[in-house]
C-alpha cells in the first residue's frame, strides 16, 4: 500500500459531563487523514489526560515523523513500530479505513473472517433512576462507576434493577488493602466483575477473591509473563480492551489469548470522538461474541453534528444506536488539503492563552514547551478588559531569548505584575520538587488550581518533566468534583480555602491513595491544619511565589499531615530572613527564580520578597506575614496573620481575614471580616479576644459575612475585605 500523504488537525468539542463523561467539559482529539492509492482513510488520536500513556503533543510528534510517501506492506507490523499509543491507534485506523473503502467492505472484515452483525451494549448509570430508564430501553447489563466508600449507591442501583447484570468500574480508586473487604461486602449482588479496583490489580489475582476482577488500563502496563499469569487466574473474569491504548491488531491478538484461557474480552471506548468510537465498534464487531461491550452512546459525542467523513458505515445495534457523525468544533489546525507531506509546525514569537481549567490548556502548555515558544497564561476568571490589558502588556514587551512562560502575580497588594520564567527555571523547579517528594510509579497529580498561576502551571511542568499523568478537575475547583477526583490521585496541590471547602463536608475523609497534598498560596490557620490532620489529609505546608514557580520551601515528606512541621528549603534554594524577635523580609536565591518582570525589572539572582519571616536554629523557615500587610497602630506593628490565627481558633468562627482601618489618632486600627457558624456567640468571642490579644491587636471593627472575598488564587482579598460594611467592637472595661 502506497501512502501518498498524511495530514491532521486538532479539534476540541464540548461534552455534557454526564454518565461516563461526568466531571468533564471539553475533549480534544487529533483527526488524521491518510491518502493512499487514490483512497482516503481517517483516524483519531484522543488520549484521555489522566488515563492515557501518552499525550496529544506526543501523538502529534509521532504523526509528524511519518514522512510520506512510503509503502506499508503489513498494517499490523507498521502500526507496532509507532511508539505513541494514541498515534498508533490513529494511523492504524486510518490505514485500515482506507483499505476498507478501497475494497468496499467493512473495516471489521479486515480484522476477522466472520465479524458479528449485532452487538449488545452495557450502559453506564449513576443512580437508580438512570438504571430504571436504561432497563425500560432494553438494557440487560449496567455499568456503575464507583469511588471508594461508594457501596451504598451500588446497592440502591441493584435494588432498582432486579435480574440485570452489573459491572463495576472503580478506576483504581480503592486502596489495594481494602479491595477484598469491598468485594466481600458486595458479593451477594449479581456483579459480573469489578474493573480496575485499585492500582496494580493484577497483584490480587494469585488467590481466590469474593468477586471476579477485570483488567483495563493495567493491560498496557503488564509484561508478557505478567499477562500470562493474570489470564491463568480463576479470579480474572474479563479483559477490557481500549484500542486507543493497545491498538486494533494488538487487541485482536489479546482476544485470542483471553479466550484460550476462558477469559471474556470486552471492547470499550475512552470517550473518543466519532472516528475513534467507530473504530472501537468495528473492533467489537470483529471480536464478536454474545457478551455486552461498552459501546453505547456516550456524552462525549452529544455536541457533534455530521461534517467530516466518518469510517466505513457499520450497523451497530445497541440499546440506542451510536451517533458516529463528526461535527465542526474549535479547529486549532486546518486540515491540509494539498499533497504536502505534513503540516510544518509554526514557530511563533509568543502564544497567549486564556487559561481555562481544561485539558486544552494543558495541551497548549505542552505544545508551547515542545515548540520552545513562550506562552503567556491569562486567568480565565478575569474580566474581559483585564484580560485584554494583560494580553496587550505581554504582546508589547521585549521578551528575553530564554523566555518560556509568562505568569501574572495575584495582585493581592496592587496591580498584577507579569513574571517571565525561563525554560531553565521551569526545569529547576520541577527537579527540586521531584527531589523533595520523589516519584512513585503510580503517581498522578490532581490539578484543581488555575494554570494561570504558579501553583497550577507547576503541576503541569512537574508531570511533563516526570512523565506522570494529571488528574484534571476540569471546570475549576468544585468541592463535589474534586472530592470525586481525589481518589484517582496520589498527589495534589490545594490552597487553604479549597481544603476548607472539602472539610466542610463532615463525612469527607482523605482518600488512602493520597500520599501528599501541597498546601500553599496563603497562610493556613492552625485550626484548619488540625482539622485536616484529624481527617487524615497528608498535607505539606508550602511557601513560594510566582517568581519561583510557586515552591521554594516545604514541610518534609516524613511529616505529612503534621500541623507543626517546619518549612525546609528545597534543593538548591538559599533563604535569608530575620530572627524570632526581629523578623525581616525573606530573600530567596534559587535556580528556579524568574528572569525578570515584564517591565524589565530584574528578578534573579536574588529576590527580595514582601514577606516577613525568620530562620530558626535548625534553618527552618517561619513566615510571619507580608511586610505590606503590617498594620501600624499607635506605633505598634500588628501582623494580620497573627490576629487571624486567634480569630479562626475562636469557637463558632469558620474563617477570618484581618486588615488595617484608617484612624485619625492611631494611624490605623485592626479590622476583621469573619464567617461564622450558627453557634457563634459574639459576646463570648469579644471576651476571648480581650483575654488573648494585646490591646493594639484586638479587632476594633468587625464584618460578619457569608463568605470572605478571595482573589483568583484563593488568597484572602484584604483590600476587598476592608471595603465591607463593618460595626464597631466594644470591649468591656477591665
XYZ file of C-alpha atoms in Angstrom:
734
model
C 0.000 0.000 0.000
C 1.485 3.319 -1.095
C 0.951 6.189 1.383
C 0.977 9.434 -0.581
C 0.324 11.969 2.199
C -0.683 12.330 5.840
C -2.417 15.399 7.255
C -4.036 16.170 10.589
C -5.825 18.779 12.641
C -6.791 19.268 16.263
C -10.440 19.527 17.225
C -11.907 20.496 20.588
C -15.563 19.964 21.446
C -17.762 20.323 24.498
C -19.187 17.373 26.400
C -22.292 17.208 28.531
C -20.340 15.909 31.511
C -22.841 13.154 32.339
C -22.551 9.402 32.623
C -19.053 8.116 31.884
C -18.016 11.677 30.992
C -19.133 13.251 34.264
C -16.720 15.853 35.553
C -15.534 16.744 32.053
C -16.371 19.792 29.969
C -14.151 19.505 26.890
C -12.478 16.819 24.818
C -9.662 17.301 22.306
C -8.555 14.972 19.527
C -6.214 14.877 16.536
C -8.080 13.849 13.382
C -5.723 12.154 10.894
C -6.260 11.814 7.151
C -4.216 9.288 5.160
C -4.222 9.377 1.350
C -3.225 6.127 -0.302
C -3.795 4.749 -3.800
C -6.438 7.389 -4.620
C -8.301 6.496 -1.402
C -8.647 8.379 1.840
C -8.918 6.974 5.328
C -9.485 8.665 8.670
C -8.202 8.007 12.163
C -8.271 9.753 15.516
C -5.812 10.213 18.392
C -7.529 11.288 21.616
C -5.504 10.264 24.672
C -7.557 10.710 27.834
C -5.425 13.044 30.004
C -5.448 11.084 33.271
C -5.607 7.563 31.829
C -3.526 7.643 28.647
C 0.103 6.556 28.460
C 0.958 9.478 26.198
C -0.320 12.941 25.314
C -1.713 14.899 22.375
C 1.658 16.532 21.838
C 3.433 13.164 21.839
C 0.873 11.772 19.399
C 1.283 14.772 17.120
C 5.065 14.413 17.129
C 4.757 10.741 16.206
C 2.350 11.523 13.361
C 4.540 14.358 12.082
C 7.528 11.988 11.976
C 5.809 9.819 9.335
C 7.230 11.420 6.215
C 5.203 10.365 3.155
C 5.428 8.979 0.553
C 6.233 5.488 1.823
C 4.988 1.916 1.439
C 3.180 -0.195 4.012
C 3.315 -3.929 3.434
C 1.592 -5.000 6.648
C -0.586 -2.611 8.680
C -0.156 -4.508 11.970
C 3.644 -4.523 11.733
C 3.786 -0.891 10.658
C 1.461 0.236 13.473
C 3.513 -1.652 16.062
C 6.532 0.486 15.123
C 4.815 3.725 16.283
C 5.799 4.489 19.877
C 2.886 6.755 20.802
C -0.158 4.546 21.579
C -2.644 7.237 20.510
C -0.803 7.929 17.248
C -0.551 4.183 16.634
C -4.327 3.835 17.005
C -4.984 6.836 14.745
C -2.662 5.719 11.935
C -3.705 2.074 12.173
C -7.376 3.103 11.987
C -6.753 5.441 9.043
C -4.854 2.801 7.080
C -7.485 0.131 7.674
C -10.246 2.605 6.856
C -8.552 3.430 3.530
C -8.239 -0.263 2.671
C -11.866 -0.933 3.656
C -13.087 1.953 1.486
C -10.905 0.824 -1.427
C -12.196 -2.754 -1.181
C -15.794 -1.782 -0.449
C -16.181 -3.833 2.712
C -16.484 -3.112 6.462
C -13.336 -2.430 8.446
C -14.340 -5.244 10.830
C -13.925 -7.706 7.951
C -10.227 -6.802 7.808
C -9.823 -7.904 11.436
C -11.979 -11.035 11.341
C -13.134 -13.505 8.715
C -16.608 -13.630 10.277
C -17.438 -10.353 12.037
C -20.637 -10.127 14.046
C -23.597 -8.144 12.734
C -25.125 -7.117 16.065
C -23.735 -6.061 19.423
C -25.223 -5.755 22.866
C -24.122 -2.800 24.984
C -23.602 -2.168 28.660
C -24.993 1.171 29.803
C -23.270 3.415 32.349
C -25.701 4.571 35.060
C -25.141 6.796 38.072
C -28.292 6.290 40.129
C -31.444 4.148 40.453
C -33.486 6.446 38.201
C -30.955 6.129 35.378
C -30.903 2.363 35.880
C -34.689 2.105 35.569
C -34.644 4.292 32.446
C -31.939 2.129 30.828
C -33.878 -1.060 31.588
C -37.003 0.468 30.070
C -34.991 0.970 26.851
C -33.943 -2.674 26.839
C -30.658 -2.703 28.752
C -29.698 -6.012 30.335
C -26.242 -5.037 31.570
C -25.440 -1.931 33.604
C -22.045 -0.458 34.370
C -21.527 1.601 37.530
C -18.567 3.913 38.128
C -17.718 3.625 41.837
C -15.437 5.579 44.140
C -14.026 4.435 47.451
C -16.751 4.108 50.084
C -19.485 4.262 47.428
C -21.060 0.867 48.072
C -24.473 2.089 49.254
C -25.143 3.599 45.821
C -24.305 0.274 44.173
C -26.881 -1.488 46.359
C -29.514 1.148 45.566
C -28.952 0.661 41.824
C -29.048 -3.131 42.217
C -32.379 -2.855 44.040
C -33.759 -0.771 41.157
C -32.518 -3.248 38.525
C -33.600 -6.779 39.528
C -32.481 -9.508 37.145
C -29.952 -7.246 35.375
C -26.218 -7.968 35.300
C -23.994 -5.372 36.930
C -20.422 -4.389 36.227
C -18.430 -2.095 38.481
C -15.552 0.154 37.439
C -13.591 1.620 40.351
C -10.977 3.363 38.178
C -8.266 2.345 40.681
C -9.941 4.342 43.470
C -9.850 1.644 46.166
C -6.771 1.175 48.350
C -5.360 -2.240 47.495
C -5.505 -3.338 51.130
C -9.282 -2.671 51.215
C -10.243 -4.382 47.956
C -11.028 -7.790 49.451
C -13.341 -6.260 52.074
C -15.098 -4.131 49.441
C -15.643 -7.186 47.241
C -16.928 -9.250 50.147
C -19.439 -6.514 51.033
C -20.916 -6.764 47.513
C -20.614 -10.498 46.927
C -24.371 -11.111 47.313
C -25.188 -8.854 44.339
C -25.359 -10.006 40.667
C -21.989 -8.436 39.818
C -20.128 -9.948 36.873
C -16.826 -8.336 37.800
C -15.172 -5.273 39.315
C -12.940 -3.466 36.845
C -9.625 -1.916 37.948
C -10.482 -1.763 41.679
C -7.053 -0.423 42.638
C -3.619 0.363 41.309
C -1.900 -2.820 40.021
C -4.994 -5.054 40.484
C -3.187 -7.998 38.855
C -1.308 -8.421 42.142
C -4.561 -9.646 43.727
C -5.150 -12.423 41.220
C -2.950 -15.012 42.895
C -5.675 -16.150 45.292
C -9.490 -16.558 45.233
C -11.496 -13.348 45.628
C -15.107 -12.752 46.741
C -15.905 -11.286 43.290
C -14.046 -11.630 39.985
C -11.946 -8.778 38.586
C -11.461 -7.273 35.139
C -8.313 -5.586 33.867
C -8.449 -2.431 31.736
C -5.667 0.182 31.697
C -3.428 -2.295 33.506
C -3.244 -4.373 30.309
C -0.986 -1.737 28.753
C 1.396 -1.958 31.714
C 1.898 -5.732 32.041
C 4.843 -7.710 30.748
C 4.100 -10.796 28.667
C 4.810 -13.008 31.689
C 2.540 -10.949 33.967
C -0.237 -11.073 31.379
C 0.027 -14.845 31.071
C -0.122 -15.204 34.858
C -3.164 -12.928 35.077
C -5.026 -14.799 32.345
C -4.451 -18.091 34.153
C -6.110 -16.841 37.346
C -9.611 -18.008 38.218
C -10.239 -14.590 39.754
C -9.962 -12.825 36.389
C -13.305 -12.717 34.586
C -12.651 -10.300 31.708
C -10.160 -8.083 29.908
C -11.470 -4.658 28.900
C -9.911 -3.593 25.638
C -9.334 0.084 24.828
C -7.944 0.121 21.270
C -6.635 3.662 21.734
C -4.238 2.264 24.368
C -3.418 -1.106 22.806
C -4.016 -0.823 19.058
C -6.551 -2.687 16.915
C -4.410 -5.658 15.859
C -2.918 -5.977 19.343
C -6.456 -6.193 20.729
C -7.313 -8.981 18.281
C -4.264 -10.947 19.448
C -5.180 -10.338 23.090
C -8.727 -11.598 22.465
C -7.303 -14.886 21.201
C -5.143 -15.242 24.313
C -8.020 -14.386 26.641
C -10.484 -16.784 25.060
C -7.945 -19.583 25.116
C -7.750 -19.031 28.884
C -11.529 -18.834 29.299
C -11.484 -15.095 29.979
C -14.028 -12.813 28.322
C -12.841 -9.984 26.047
C -14.872 -6.765 26.040
C -14.211 -3.769 23.797
C -14.925 -0.262 25.018
C -14.031 3.339 24.241
C -12.187 6.033 26.188
C -14.540 8.922 25.372
C -13.083 9.252 21.882
C -14.779 11.285 19.193
C -16.883 9.662 16.475
C -13.976 8.333 14.417
C -12.321 6.695 17.416
C -15.646 5.364 18.679
C -16.442 3.933 15.255
C -13.082 2.176 15.166
C -13.818 0.653 18.584
C -17.188 -0.510 17.245
C -15.534 -2.134 14.226
C -13.175 -3.999 16.534
C -16.102 -5.100 18.718
C -17.874 -6.493 15.668
C -14.697 -8.289 14.658
C -14.340 -9.779 18.148
C -17.989 -10.835 18.127
C -19.361 -12.958 20.922
C -22.538 -12.627 22.904
C -21.276 -10.522 25.815
C -22.199 -6.877 26.132
C -19.493 -4.437 25.099
C -19.242 -0.840 26.285
C -20.091 0.954 23.077
C -23.407 2.577 23.915
C -23.707 6.293 23.039
C -21.698 8.445 25.408
C -21.912 12.154 26.316
C -18.590 12.934 24.635
C -20.452 12.913 21.307
C -23.532 14.905 22.259
C -22.266 18.130 20.702
C -21.195 16.687 17.348
C -23.057 17.036 14.063
C -22.131 15.384 10.737
C -19.475 17.310 8.824
C -16.309 15.306 8.139
C -16.348 11.846 6.518
C -16.507 9.038 9.062
C -15.259 5.492 8.936
C -16.844 2.867 6.743
C -20.511 2.626 7.771
C -21.283 -0.257 10.109
C -24.639 -1.268 11.518
C -24.346 -1.159 15.304
C -27.364 -2.439 17.198
C -27.399 -1.496 20.871
C -29.867 -0.070 23.366
C -29.586 3.107 21.367
C -27.829 3.474 18.069
C -24.482 5.210 18.440
C -24.212 8.511 16.576
C -20.967 8.302 14.661
C -21.033 11.616 12.795
C -18.238 14.146 13.117
C -19.093 17.808 13.640
C -17.326 21.160 13.465
C -15.627 22.254 16.645
C -12.835 24.593 17.666
C -10.309 23.958 14.892
C -6.771 24.600 16.072
C -5.012 23.409 12.923
C -6.566 23.404 9.434
C -6.570 20.017 7.750
C -4.129 20.118 4.856
C -5.886 19.804 1.502
C -2.913 19.768 -0.823
C -0.431 16.988 -1.500
C 2.034 18.194 1.127
C 3.526 15.501 3.290
C 2.713 17.064 6.671
C 1.940 20.464 8.056
C 5.035 22.305 9.299
C 4.996 23.328 12.935
C 4.716 27.073 13.137
C 7.274 28.794 15.363
C 5.668 31.814 16.950
C 7.242 34.616 18.873
C 4.591 34.240 21.575
C 1.369 32.414 22.370
C -1.199 33.980 24.683
C -3.732 31.585 26.202
C -6.798 32.310 28.294
C -6.136 29.548 30.789
C -9.468 27.776 31.074
C -9.371 24.841 33.527
C -9.472 22.284 30.715
C -7.345 19.664 29.026
C -6.977 22.053 26.082
C -4.949 24.431 28.271
C -2.719 21.589 29.467
C -2.154 20.636 25.855
C -1.426 24.255 24.853
C 1.245 24.465 27.562
C 2.812 21.195 26.477
C 2.859 22.204 22.817
C 4.421 25.576 23.598
C 7.158 23.959 25.668
C 7.736 21.336 22.978
C 7.948 24.043 20.298
C 10.131 26.245 22.538
C 7.692 29.122 22.092
C 6.933 31.449 25.051
C 3.417 31.046 26.408
C 1.591 33.700 28.435
C -1.235 32.382 30.611
C -4.070 34.769 31.430
C -6.594 33.857 34.110
C -9.957 32.863 32.655
C -11.858 34.361 35.618
C -10.588 37.901 34.984
C -12.967 40.444 33.426
C -12.567 40.825 29.666
C -10.946 44.261 29.978
C -8.374 42.940 32.461
C -7.602 40.016 30.143
C -7.150 42.448 27.255
C -4.789 44.630 29.333
C -2.605 41.663 30.262
C -2.573 40.380 26.682
C -1.507 43.811 25.422
C 1.168 44.083 28.107
C 2.668 40.754 27.085
C 2.500 41.422 23.354
C 4.291 44.760 23.532
C 7.052 43.502 25.858
C 10.518 42.592 24.619
C 10.968 39.047 25.844
C 14.417 37.551 26.501
C 15.517 34.673 24.298
C 15.146 32.124 27.116
C 11.551 33.107 27.977
C 9.327 30.025 28.368
C 6.290 31.134 30.379
C 4.756 34.421 31.483
C 2.526 34.489 34.557
C 0.914 37.374 36.395
C 1.119 37.758 40.157
C -2.116 37.651 42.132
C -2.248 41.412 42.674
C -3.045 40.992 46.358
C -1.318 44.289 47.174
C -1.595 46.139 43.873
C -1.671 45.719 40.111
C -0.648 42.210 38.967
C 2.883 42.093 37.556
C 3.949 39.941 34.640
C 6.722 37.484 35.534
C 8.986 35.977 32.844
C 10.125 32.436 33.659
C 12.898 30.824 31.642
C 12.963 27.220 30.493
C 15.825 26.620 32.911
C 13.730 27.965 35.786
C 10.856 25.601 34.935
C 13.192 22.608 34.794
C 14.897 23.609 38.060
C 11.524 23.974 39.798
C 10.390 20.543 38.583
C 13.682 18.934 39.611
C 13.619 20.491 43.086
C 10.048 19.339 43.680
C 10.899 15.814 42.496
C 13.929 15.727 44.791
C 11.723 16.662 47.749
C 8.728 14.395 47.065
C 10.191 11.704 44.845
C 8.181 9.983 42.123
C 6.292 6.715 42.551
C 5.388 4.573 39.562
C 1.656 5.083 40.148
C 1.795 8.828 40.873
C -0.964 11.016 39.442
C -1.245 14.711 40.369
C -4.614 16.377 40.919
C -4.810 19.715 39.096
C -7.506 21.895 40.667
C -5.580 25.201 40.612
C -5.617 27.754 37.836
C -2.868 27.187 35.288
C -2.585 30.978 35.014
C -0.917 30.961 38.423
C 2.273 29.322 39.598
C 0.651 26.505 41.569
C -1.310 25.221 38.572
C 1.410 25.665 35.952
C 3.903 23.972 38.280
C 1.788 20.795 38.309
C 1.774 20.658 34.507
C 5.531 21.248 34.326
C 6.305 18.663 37.043
C 4.171 15.992 35.408
C 5.592 16.680 31.942
C 9.127 16.501 33.315
C 8.379 13.383 35.357
C 6.267 11.631 32.739
C 3.328 11.283 35.141
C -0.406 11.697 34.435
C -2.503 14.660 35.576
C -5.914 14.143 37.172
C -7.648 17.256 35.894
C -10.562 18.857 37.726
C -11.997 20.378 34.568
C -14.133 23.437 35.106
C -12.087 24.664 38.067
C -12.453 23.892 41.752
C -15.777 22.401 42.701
C -15.940 20.628 46.052
C -18.001 17.667 44.848
C -15.965 17.248 41.647
C -12.618 17.448 43.436
C -13.793 15.053 46.150
C -14.724 12.615 43.385
C -11.432 13.017 41.519
C -9.085 12.896 44.530
C -9.202 9.078 44.864
C -7.660 8.886 41.379
C -4.640 10.933 42.512
C -1.666 10.271 44.742
C -0.510 13.903 44.849
C -2.450 17.152 44.978
C -1.937 20.891 45.369
C -4.546 22.982 47.162
C -4.889 26.424 48.684
C -6.336 26.717 52.204
C -9.782 27.850 51.017
C -10.066 24.728 48.836
C -9.049 22.426 51.671
C -11.521 24.181 53.979
C -14.295 23.591 51.418
C -13.548 19.848 51.387
C -13.581 19.761 55.190
C -16.977 21.485 55.222
C -18.450 18.067 54.456
C -18.361 16.270 57.826
C -18.327 12.880 56.115
C -15.350 13.612 53.858
C -12.068 11.855 54.589
C -8.841 11.983 52.639
C -8.553 9.004 50.267
C -5.955 6.440 51.249
C -4.419 6.807 47.768
C -3.126 10.301 48.603
C 0.468 10.412 49.780
C 0.970 14.188 49.820
C -1.037 17.393 49.409
C 0.976 20.559 48.883
C -0.855 23.282 50.795
C 0.200 26.816 49.921
C -0.726 30.048 48.200
C -1.781 31.624 51.505
C -1.310 31.102 55.222
C -3.301 28.223 56.692
C -4.660 28.654 60.201
C -3.787 26.209 62.965
C -7.480 25.370 63.216
C -7.603 24.346 59.552
C -4.405 22.300 59.810
C -5.594 20.463 62.903
C -8.949 19.706 61.279
C -7.169 18.420 58.179
C -4.891 16.229 60.275
C -7.924 14.754 62.034
C -9.391 13.777 58.627
C -6.181 12.070 57.508
C -5.049 14.687 54.972
C -1.303 14.182 54.305
C -0.704 17.901 53.793
C 2.677 19.547 53.437
C 2.603 23.282 54.101
C 4.472 25.111 51.372
C 5.912 28.574 50.874
C 6.581 30.045 47.464
C 5.814 32.780 44.988
C 5.073 33.328 41.308
C 8.656 34.447 40.746
C 9.892 30.918 41.605
C 7.060 28.892 40.045
C 5.444 28.574 43.422
C 7.577 26.387 45.680
C 10.841 27.210 47.482
C 10.256 25.736 50.967
C 8.061 22.815 52.027
C 7.478 20.634 55.066
C 9.357 17.297 54.999
C 7.541 14.395 53.379
C 8.092 12.351 56.533
C 5.991 14.913 58.449
C 2.985 14.862 56.075
C -0.188 15.744 57.956
C 1.684 17.336 60.871
C 0.332 20.839 61.661
C 3.648 21.746 63.310
C 6.033 20.504 60.631
C 8.712 23.104 59.775
C 9.367 24.504 56.306
C 12.684 23.477 54.768
C 14.213 24.995 51.649
C 14.075 22.825 48.544
C 17.278 21.577 46.964
C 19.342 24.452 45.574
C 17.332 27.158 47.378
C 19.052 29.607 49.740
C 16.870 31.610 52.131
C 17.708 34.622 54.286
C 15.395 36.223 56.846
C 15.368 37.709 60.341
C 15.156 36.229 63.819
C 12.219 35.262 66.002
C 12.487 38.558 67.874
C 13.138 40.639 64.778
C 11.546 39.147 61.634
C 12.634 40.724 58.359
C 11.851 40.408 54.673
C 12.610 36.981 53.220
C 15.261 36.825 50.495
C 15.443 33.964 48.014
C 18.360 32.815 45.870
C 17.401 29.818 43.730
C 17.845 28.314 40.238
C 14.066 28.417 39.657
C 13.849 32.203 40.031
C 12.283 34.035 37.108
C 14.498 36.095 34.833
C 12.669 39.388 35.220
C 9.316 41.138 35.275
C 7.638 42.118 32.029
C 8.588 45.756 32.591
C 12.262 44.759 32.510
C 12.932 44.871 36.257
C 15.373 42.028 37.013
C 14.446 39.273 39.490
C 17.315 36.752 39.528
C 19.747 36.103 41.122
C 18.155 37.252 44.420
C 14.501 38.007 45.026
C 13.654 40.320 47.909
C 10.105 39.307 48.775
C 7.402 41.306 50.517
C 7.058 38.559 53.129
C 8.352 38.756 56.686
C 9.892 35.758 58.388
C 12.760 34.264 60.308
C 15.006 31.202 60.303
C 15.275 29.149 63.484
C 18.340 27.323 64.798
C 17.652 24.338 62.516
C 17.410 26.510 59.407
C 13.649 26.041 59.142
C 11.696 28.978 57.744
C 8.846 30.629 59.663
C 6.687 33.047 57.676
C 5.108 35.781 59.792
C 3.156 37.644 57.123
C 3.578 40.223 54.401
C 5.511 43.370 55.113
C 2.985 45.408 53.144
C 0.113 43.900 55.189
C 1.516 45.006 58.527
C -0.933 47.207 60.425
C 0.778 50.065 62.287
C -1.453 51.259 65.113
C -0.182 53.762 67.662
C 3.395 52.895 66.712
C 2.853 49.151 67.253
C 3.226 46.620 64.417
C 0.420 44.089 64.061
C 0.725 41.166 61.663
C -2.721 40.271 60.273
C -1.860 36.565 60.210
C -1.352 36.571 63.995
C -4.773 38.143 64.531
C -6.388 35.778 62.024
C -4.959 32.751 63.835
C -6.652 33.815 67.085
C -9.933 34.676 65.364
C -10.031 31.402 63.402
C -9.493 29.446 66.631
C -12.439 31.188 68.316
C -15.439 28.852 68.783
C -18.090 29.475 66.142
C -15.779 31.196 63.625
C -15.116 29.374 60.348
C -12.609 31.773 58.737
C -11.177 35.236 59.319
C -9.394 37.998 57.413
C -7.699 40.903 59.238
C -6.775 44.282 57.718
C -5.947 47.860 58.619
C -8.575 50.580 59.011
C -7.508 54.226 58.814
C -7.842 56.266 62.014
C -7.007 59.929 62.702
C -5.494 59.358 66.142
C -3.886 55.929 65.948
C -2.983 55.906 62.246
C -4.668 52.532 61.797
C -6.875 50.193 63.764
C -7.312 46.469 63.308
C -10.398 45.491 61.327
C -11.628 41.989 60.620
C -14.122 40.113 58.471
C -15.309 36.694 59.620
C -17.610 33.884 58.557
C -19.415 32.154 61.393
C -21.416 29.085 62.307
C -24.878 29.222 63.905
C -23.259 28.580 67.287
C -21.229 31.817 67.149
C -21.606 33.914 70.304
C -20.337 37.433 69.676
C -20.119 38.449 73.343
C -18.070 35.379 74.231
C -15.826 35.926 71.217
C -15.131 39.533 72.201
C -14.345 38.445 75.746
C -11.965 35.806 74.394
C -10.164 38.316 72.174
C -9.801 40.697 75.081
C -8.175 37.911 77.079
C -5.703 36.577 74.474
C -4.870 39.619 72.330
C -2.910 42.705 73.318
C -4.955 45.929 73.141
C -3.312 47.037 69.872
C -4.007 43.609 68.282
C -7.735 43.442 69.033
C -10.197 43.925 66.160
C -11.941 47.279 66.644
C -14.281 46.964 63.653
C -15.967 43.747 62.516
C -17.805 42.498 59.421
C -19.740 39.226 59.637
C -20.254 37.892 56.107
C -21.435 34.745 54.364
C -18.117 34.340 52.505
C -14.784 36.127 52.657
C -13.663 37.838 49.455
C -10.829 35.951 47.780
C -8.571 36.509 44.821
C -8.420 34.119 41.882
C -5.517 32.355 43.627
C -7.678 31.568 46.660
C -5.886 34.101 48.868
C -7.917 36.456 51.039
C -8.506 39.755 49.285
C -7.697 42.160 52.137
C -8.459 45.251 50.088
C -11.930 43.963 49.251
C -12.466 42.866 52.857
C -11.564 46.372 54.061
C -14.413 47.782 51.938
C -17.081 45.620 53.613
C -19.606 47.325 55.909
C -18.426 46.981 59.500
C -19.664 47.523 63.029
C -17.535 48.724 65.954
C -16.380 46.189 68.528
C -16.783 47.387 72.100
C -14.633 45.708 74.722
C -15.802 45.782 78.367
C -13.695 47.806 80.751
C -11.323 45.655 82.807
